[in-house]
Amino acid sequence: MVTIFNNKEEITPYAADIFVAAAQKAIQERGIFVIALTGGSSPVAMYKLLATPHYSTKIDWNNVFVFWGDERWVPLDDDRSNAKMSCHHLLNHVAIPKANIFPMYKTGITSQDYALEYEQSIKSIVREDGKFDLILLGMGDDGHTASLFPAQVVLQENSKWVSAYYLESQNMDRITLTASTINKAREIVVITYGENKSNALNEVLYGDYNPQKYPMQLIKPLDGKLLFLTDQAAIGTNQ
Ligand code: 6PG
C-alpha cells in the first residue's frame, strides 16, 4: 500500500504514530516489540519526534528490542554510522535498557563473522520464526533498500538472515538484513520522499519487475503488511 502525503512534514507524525501503535500492539500481544531501524536521512524527523515525551512516554521501552536493517561497516562513533544517527536522535533520549540495543557493528571481528553473530542475536530475541514486529526502511535514488544494492550477489541470498559484503562503489563493507529476512516481518514501513526518489519509486511501484536494478522490488512480505509513506514530489503524476 502507498500513502501519499502533500509533503515530507506530513509523513513524520503519521510514521511516528505507526511506530507507537506497532509497539503497543506487539507488547500487548507478545510481551516484546522487536524493531529494525533504518539509516539514511529520511527517518531523522520521525526519530526526533519519537524522542519527545508526547511520543516516548507511550512506549514501554523496557520491552523494546532494537536492531538495524543495515549498517555501513564503520565504528559506532563514525558520522556515517546508522547506529550513531539513531542513538543521537532517538535511543539516547528514551528509557531503553542498553542490553536491548543491538548495533550492527563490533570491533575486532570481520563484517562477515559479525553477520553470523548478528543472526544469532536476532534469533535469541525473535526465535526461529524470524518475525520482526516492524522493519523501517528507506530507499536510495537508485532503488536500493537497507544495503541491498543493485546487481549485488546479496540480492540472491535466501538462507542467511544477515549478510556482509564489500560494496565497491562506496569502497566499504556493508552489513544488511537479507530480503528473505525482511519479508518475514509483521509490518514493513518504507519512508521515502522528495523529487530525487521519483524515478526509482515509480519503477519500483509501477515498472516491470527487475529487482537486480531496483532491489526494493524484492520487498514483498510473506504474510505481513508493506506500507510506503511518500510525498507528491516523489510520486509525481503517477498515482
Ligand atoms: C544506508 C541505508 C539506506 C538508506 C537509503 C535512503 O545506510 O544507507 O540504510 O538503505 O535508507 O540510502 O537514504 P536517505 O533516507 O538518506 O535517502
Tab-separated table of C-alpha atoms and ligand atoms in Angstrom:
chain	number	residue	atom	x	y	z
A	1	MET	CA	0.000	0.000	0.000
A	2	VAL	CA	1.180	3.502	-0.803
A	3	THR	CA	0.153	6.548	1.209
A	4	ILE	CA	0.954	9.849	-0.460
A	5	PHE	CA	1.314	13.000	1.601
A	6	ASN	CA	1.451	16.592	0.418
A	7	ASN	CA	4.952	16.977	1.784
A	8	LYS	CA	7.551	15.241	3.946
A	9	GLU	CA	6.496	17.144	7.072
A	10	GLU	CA	3.130	15.385	6.983
A	11	ILE	CA	4.821	11.983	6.902
A	12	THR	CA	6.603	12.477	10.229
A	13	PRO	CA	3.721	12.294	12.754
A	14	TYR	CA	1.986	9.614	10.713
A	15	ALA	CA	5.098	7.421	10.781
A	16	ALA	CA	5.628	8.090	14.492
A	17	ASP	CA	2.036	7.040	15.192
A	18	ILE	CA	2.620	3.787	13.293
A	19	PHE	CA	5.727	3.118	15.392
A	20	VAL	CA	3.851	3.713	18.652
A	21	ALA	CA	0.847	1.624	17.590
A	22	ALA	CA	3.069	-1.267	16.466
A	23	ALA	CA	4.995	-1.167	19.748
A	24	GLN	CA	1.875	-1.083	21.898
A	25	LYS	CA	0.224	-3.910	19.953
A	26	ALA	CA	3.299	-6.157	19.975
A	27	ILE	CA	3.916	-5.646	23.690
A	28	GLN	CA	0.276	-6.274	24.487
A	29	GLU	CA	0.112	-9.424	22.359
A	30	ARG	CA	3.584	-10.929	22.765
A	31	GLY	CA	5.252	-9.018	25.587
A	32	ILE	CA	8.022	-7.520	23.463
A	33	PHE	CA	8.417	-5.234	20.445
A	34	VAL	CA	11.219	-6.113	18.044
A	35	ILE	CA	12.133	-3.448	15.530
A	36	ALA	CA	14.770	-2.920	12.863
A	37	LEU	CA	15.605	0.730	12.397
A	38	THR	CA	16.709	2.308	9.149
A	39	GLY	CA	19.584	4.650	8.471
A	40	GLY	CA	19.757	7.435	5.940
A	41	SER	CA	18.264	10.876	6.339
A	42	SER	CA	14.593	10.060	5.738
A	43	PRO	CA	13.764	8.753	9.250
A	44	VAL	CA	15.530	11.529	11.180
A	45	ALA	CA	12.480	13.744	11.693
A	46	MET	CA	10.448	10.761	12.887
A	47	TYR	CA	13.183	9.648	15.309
A	48	LYS	CA	13.321	13.160	16.749
A	49	LEU	CA	9.569	13.239	17.181
A	50	LEU	CA	9.532	9.815	18.840
A	51	ALA	CA	12.125	11.108	21.299
A	52	THR	CA	9.758	13.813	22.552
A	53	PRO	CA	7.833	12.950	25.746
A	54	HIS	CA	4.472	13.077	23.962
A	55	TYR	CA	5.519	10.009	21.973
A	56	SER	CA	8.238	8.367	24.043
A	57	THR	CA	6.046	8.003	27.142
A	58	LYS	CA	3.518	5.966	25.152
A	59	ILE	CA	6.018	3.122	24.744
A	60	ASP	CA	7.225	0.671	27.383
A	61	TRP	CA	10.881	0.853	26.292
A	62	ASN	CA	11.909	-1.918	28.712
A	63	ASN	CA	10.269	-4.342	26.328
A	64	VAL	CA	11.600	-2.861	23.091
A	65	PHE	CA	14.441	-4.648	21.274
A	66	VAL	CA	16.253	-2.635	18.628
A	67	PHE	CA	18.153	-3.986	15.629
A	68	TRP	CA	19.087	-2.289	12.380
A	69	GLY	CA	18.154	-3.136	8.819
A	70	ASP	CA	21.645	-2.343	7.630
A	71	GLU	CA	24.846	-0.626	8.527
A	72	ARG	CA	27.901	0.888	6.983
A	73	TRP	CA	30.810	-1.104	8.465
A	74	VAL	CA	32.293	1.836	10.345
A	75	PRO	CA	32.915	2.389	14.068
A	76	LEU	CA	29.951	3.452	16.154
A	77	ASP	CA	31.323	6.970	16.599
A	78	ASP	CA	31.744	7.496	12.857
A	79	ASP	CA	29.342	10.040	11.366
A	80	ARG	CA	28.369	7.515	8.697
A	81	SER	CA	27.123	5.049	11.326
A	82	ASN	CA	23.378	4.409	11.217
A	83	ALA	CA	23.551	3.386	14.879
A	84	LYS	CA	25.169	6.692	15.815
A	85	MET	CA	22.452	8.622	13.992
A	86	SER	CA	19.648	6.590	15.566
A	87	CYS	CA	21.096	6.922	19.072
A	88	HIS	CA	21.704	10.628	18.639
A	89	HIS	CA	18.151	11.380	17.550
A	90	LEU	CA	16.154	8.713	19.383
A	91	LEU	CA	17.679	5.993	21.542
A	92	ASN	CA	19.758	8.292	23.765
A	93	HIS	CA	16.562	10.088	24.756
A	94	VAL	CA	14.358	7.185	25.793
A	95	ALA	CA	14.429	4.755	28.716
A	96	ILE	CA	15.564	1.710	26.785
A	97	PRO	CA	17.960	-0.711	28.531
A	98	LYS	CA	21.329	-0.783	26.777
A	99	ALA	CA	21.150	-4.581	26.625
A	100	ASN	CA	18.102	-4.267	24.345
A	101	ILE	CA	20.072	-2.421	21.646
A	102	PHE	CA	21.932	-4.467	19.038
A	103	PRO	CA	24.177	-2.250	16.922
A	104	MET	CA	25.147	-3.832	13.619
A	105	TYR	CA	28.841	-3.259	14.230
A	106	LYS	CA	31.530	-4.573	16.538
A	107	THR	CA	35.263	-4.028	16.686
A	108	GLY	CA	37.778	-6.852	16.446
A	109	ILE	CA	35.711	-9.051	14.140
A	110	THR	CA	35.182	-9.143	10.395
A	111	SER	CA	31.871	-7.953	8.998
A	112	GLN	CA	31.230	-11.485	7.659
A	113	ASP	CA	31.752	-13.082	11.062
A	114	TYR	CA	29.673	-10.424	12.719
A	115	ALA	CA	26.844	-11.113	10.257
A	116	LEU	CA	26.689	-14.682	11.643
A	117	GLU	CA	26.775	-13.384	15.210
A	118	TYR	CA	24.089	-10.814	14.458
A	119	GLU	CA	21.852	-13.537	13.040
A	120	GLN	CA	22.204	-15.405	16.342
A	121	SER	CA	21.386	-12.233	18.280
A	122	ILE	CA	18.225	-11.783	16.237
A	123	LYS	CA	17.278	-15.425	16.770
A	124	SER	CA	17.786	-15.061	20.520
A	125	ILE	CA	15.025	-12.455	20.553
A	126	VAL	CA	12.619	-13.308	17.736
A	127	ARG	CA	13.110	-17.077	17.898
A	128	GLU	CA	13.090	-19.294	14.850
A	129	ASP	CA	10.046	-17.797	13.158
A	130	GLY	CA	12.242	-14.791	12.481
A	131	LYS	CA	9.478	-12.242	12.551
A	132	PHE	CA	10.362	-8.667	13.352
A	133	ASP	CA	7.311	-6.727	14.508
A	134	LEU	CA	8.298	-3.693	12.473
A	135	ILE	CA	11.057	-3.067	9.959
A	136	LEU	CA	11.651	0.514	8.884
A	137	LEU	CA	13.297	1.051	5.520
A	138	GLY	CA	14.398	3.913	3.320
A	139	MET	CA	15.146	3.838	-0.373
A	140	GLY	CA	18.112	5.231	-2.266
A	141	ASP	CA	17.758	7.184	-5.507
A	142	ASP	CA	18.946	4.004	-7.262
A	143	GLY	CA	16.201	1.841	-5.759
A	144	HIS	CA	18.372	0.157	-3.112
A	145	THR	CA	16.946	-0.504	0.307
A	146	ALA	CA	18.789	-1.454	3.507
A	147	SER	CA	22.168	-2.440	1.978
A	148	LEU	CA	20.569	-4.378	-0.847
A	149	PHE	CA	22.264	-2.552	-3.708
A	150	PRO	CA	21.631	-3.081	-7.433
A	151	ALA	CA	23.371	-6.024	-9.095
A	152	GLN	CA	24.962	-7.346	-5.884
A	153	VAL	CA	25.138	-11.054	-5.047
A	154	VAL	CA	23.404	-10.364	-1.728
A	155	LEU	CA	20.142	-9.911	-3.637
A	156	GLN	CA	20.024	-13.686	-4.229
A	157	GLU	CA	20.781	-14.635	-0.605
A	158	ASN	CA	17.981	-16.822	0.709
A	159	SER	CA	19.453	-18.789	3.586
A	160	LYS	CA	21.406	-16.249	5.635
A	161	TRP	CA	19.418	-13.835	7.771
A	162	VAL	CA	22.209	-11.259	7.698
A	163	SER	CA	24.874	-10.754	5.072
A	164	ALA	CA	28.019	-8.636	4.843
A	165	TYR	CA	29.945	-7.798	1.713
A	166	TYR	CA	32.301	-5.297	0.169
A	167	LEU	CA	30.443	-2.620	-1.790
A	168	GLU	CA	32.926	-1.482	-4.382
A	169	SER	CA	31.090	1.695	-5.423
A	170	GLN	CA	31.380	3.004	-1.856
A	171	ASN	CA	34.693	1.361	-1.005
A	172	MET	CA	33.340	-0.054	2.245
A	173	ASP	CA	31.806	-3.147	3.758
A	174	ARG	CA	28.080	-3.151	4.255
A	175	ILE	CA	26.078	-5.429	6.508
A	176	THR	CA	22.391	-5.946	5.926
A	177	LEU	CA	19.326	-7.989	6.720
A	178	THR	CA	18.629	-10.096	3.652
A	179	ALA	CA	15.436	-9.634	1.663
A	180	SER	CA	14.118	-13.009	2.866
A	181	THR	CA	14.534	-11.904	6.473
A	182	ILE	CA	12.904	-8.539	5.878
A	183	ASN	CA	9.982	-10.230	4.148
A	184	LYS	CA	9.140	-12.270	7.251
A	185	ALA	CA	8.281	-9.119	9.208
A	186	ARG	CA	4.801	-8.458	10.518
A	187	GLU	CA	4.983	-4.887	9.226
A	188	ILE	CA	7.382	-3.096	6.874
A	189	VAL	CA	7.241	0.670	6.522
A	190	VAL	CA	9.243	2.432	3.831
A	191	ILE	CA	9.765	6.140	4.357
A	192	THR	CA	10.926	7.783	1.160
A	193	TYR	CA	10.190	11.212	-0.239
A	194	GLY	CA	11.455	14.014	-2.434
A	195	GLU	CA	11.930	14.508	-6.149
A	196	ASN	CA	15.224	12.566	-6.181
A	197	LYS	CA	13.334	9.367	-5.450
A	198	SER	CA	10.784	9.882	-8.188
A	199	ASN	CA	12.345	7.718	-10.892
A	200	ALA	CA	13.204	4.777	-8.618
A	201	LEU	CA	9.925	4.912	-6.726
A	202	ASN	CA	7.843	4.862	-9.890
A	203	GLU	CA	9.913	1.991	-11.296
A	204	VAL	CA	9.587	0.056	-8.033
A	205	LEU	CA	5.848	0.562	-7.749
A	206	TYR	CA	4.671	0.642	-11.342
A	207	GLY	CA	7.553	-0.593	-13.535
A	208	ASP	CA	8.485	-4.058	-14.744
A	209	TYR	CA	9.841	-6.472	-12.148
A	210	ASN	CA	13.593	-6.012	-12.245
A	211	PRO	CA	14.978	-6.334	-8.705
A	212	GLN	CA	18.571	-6.565	-9.915
A	213	LYS	CA	18.134	-2.933	-10.961
A	214	TYR	CA	15.633	-1.846	-8.304
A	215	PRO	CA	16.226	-4.069	-5.231
A	216	MET	CA	13.322	-2.500	-3.366
A	217	GLN	CA	11.122	-4.699	-5.571
A	218	LEU	CA	12.369	-7.706	-3.565
A	219	ILE	CA	10.475	-6.443	-0.544
A	220	LYS	CA	7.219	-8.386	-0.503
A	221	PRO	CA	6.124	-9.533	2.952
A	222	LEU	CA	5.150	-13.191	3.200
A	223	ASP	CA	2.152	-12.564	5.406
A	224	GLY	CA	2.793	-9.117	6.849
A	225	LYS	CA	1.967	-5.601	5.729
A	226	LEU	CA	4.021	-3.329	3.470
A	227	LEU	CA	3.418	0.392	3.513
A	228	PHE	CA	5.181	3.116	1.545
A	229	LEU	CA	4.965	6.578	3.082
A	230	THR	CA	5.863	9.087	0.416
A	231	ASP	CA	5.085	12.579	-0.869
A	232	GLN	CA	3.790	14.189	-4.035
A	233	ALA	CA	7.294	15.164	-5.112
A	234	ALA	CA	8.446	11.539	-5.148
A	235	ILE	CA	5.352	10.060	-6.700
A	236	GLY	CA	4.969	12.732	-9.401
A	237	THR	CA	1.915	12.373	-11.605
A	238	ASN	CA	1.811	8.560	-11.362
A	239	GLN	CA	-0.822	7.654	-8.782
B	1	6PG	C1	22.006	3.366	4.495
B	1	6PG	C2	20.576	2.989	4.468
B	1	6PG	C3	19.934	3.104	3.129
B	1	6PG	C4	19.044	4.329	3.137
B	1	6PG	C5	18.821	4.844	1.760
B	1	6PG	C6	17.981	6.104	1.747
B	1	6PG	O1	22.652	3.061	5.457
B	1	6PG	O2	22.473	3.971	3.529
B	1	6PG	O3	20.008	2.320	5.430
B	1	6PG	O4	19.267	1.986	2.663
B	1	6PG	O5	17.845	4.043	3.772
B	1	6PG	O6	20.057	5.101	1.158
B	1	6PG	O7	18.689	7.119	2.350
B	1	6PG	P1	18.031	8.547	2.566
B	1	6PG	O8	16.972	8.388	3.573
B	1	6PG	O9	19.174	9.392	3.087
B	1	6PG	O10	17.526	8.994	1.248
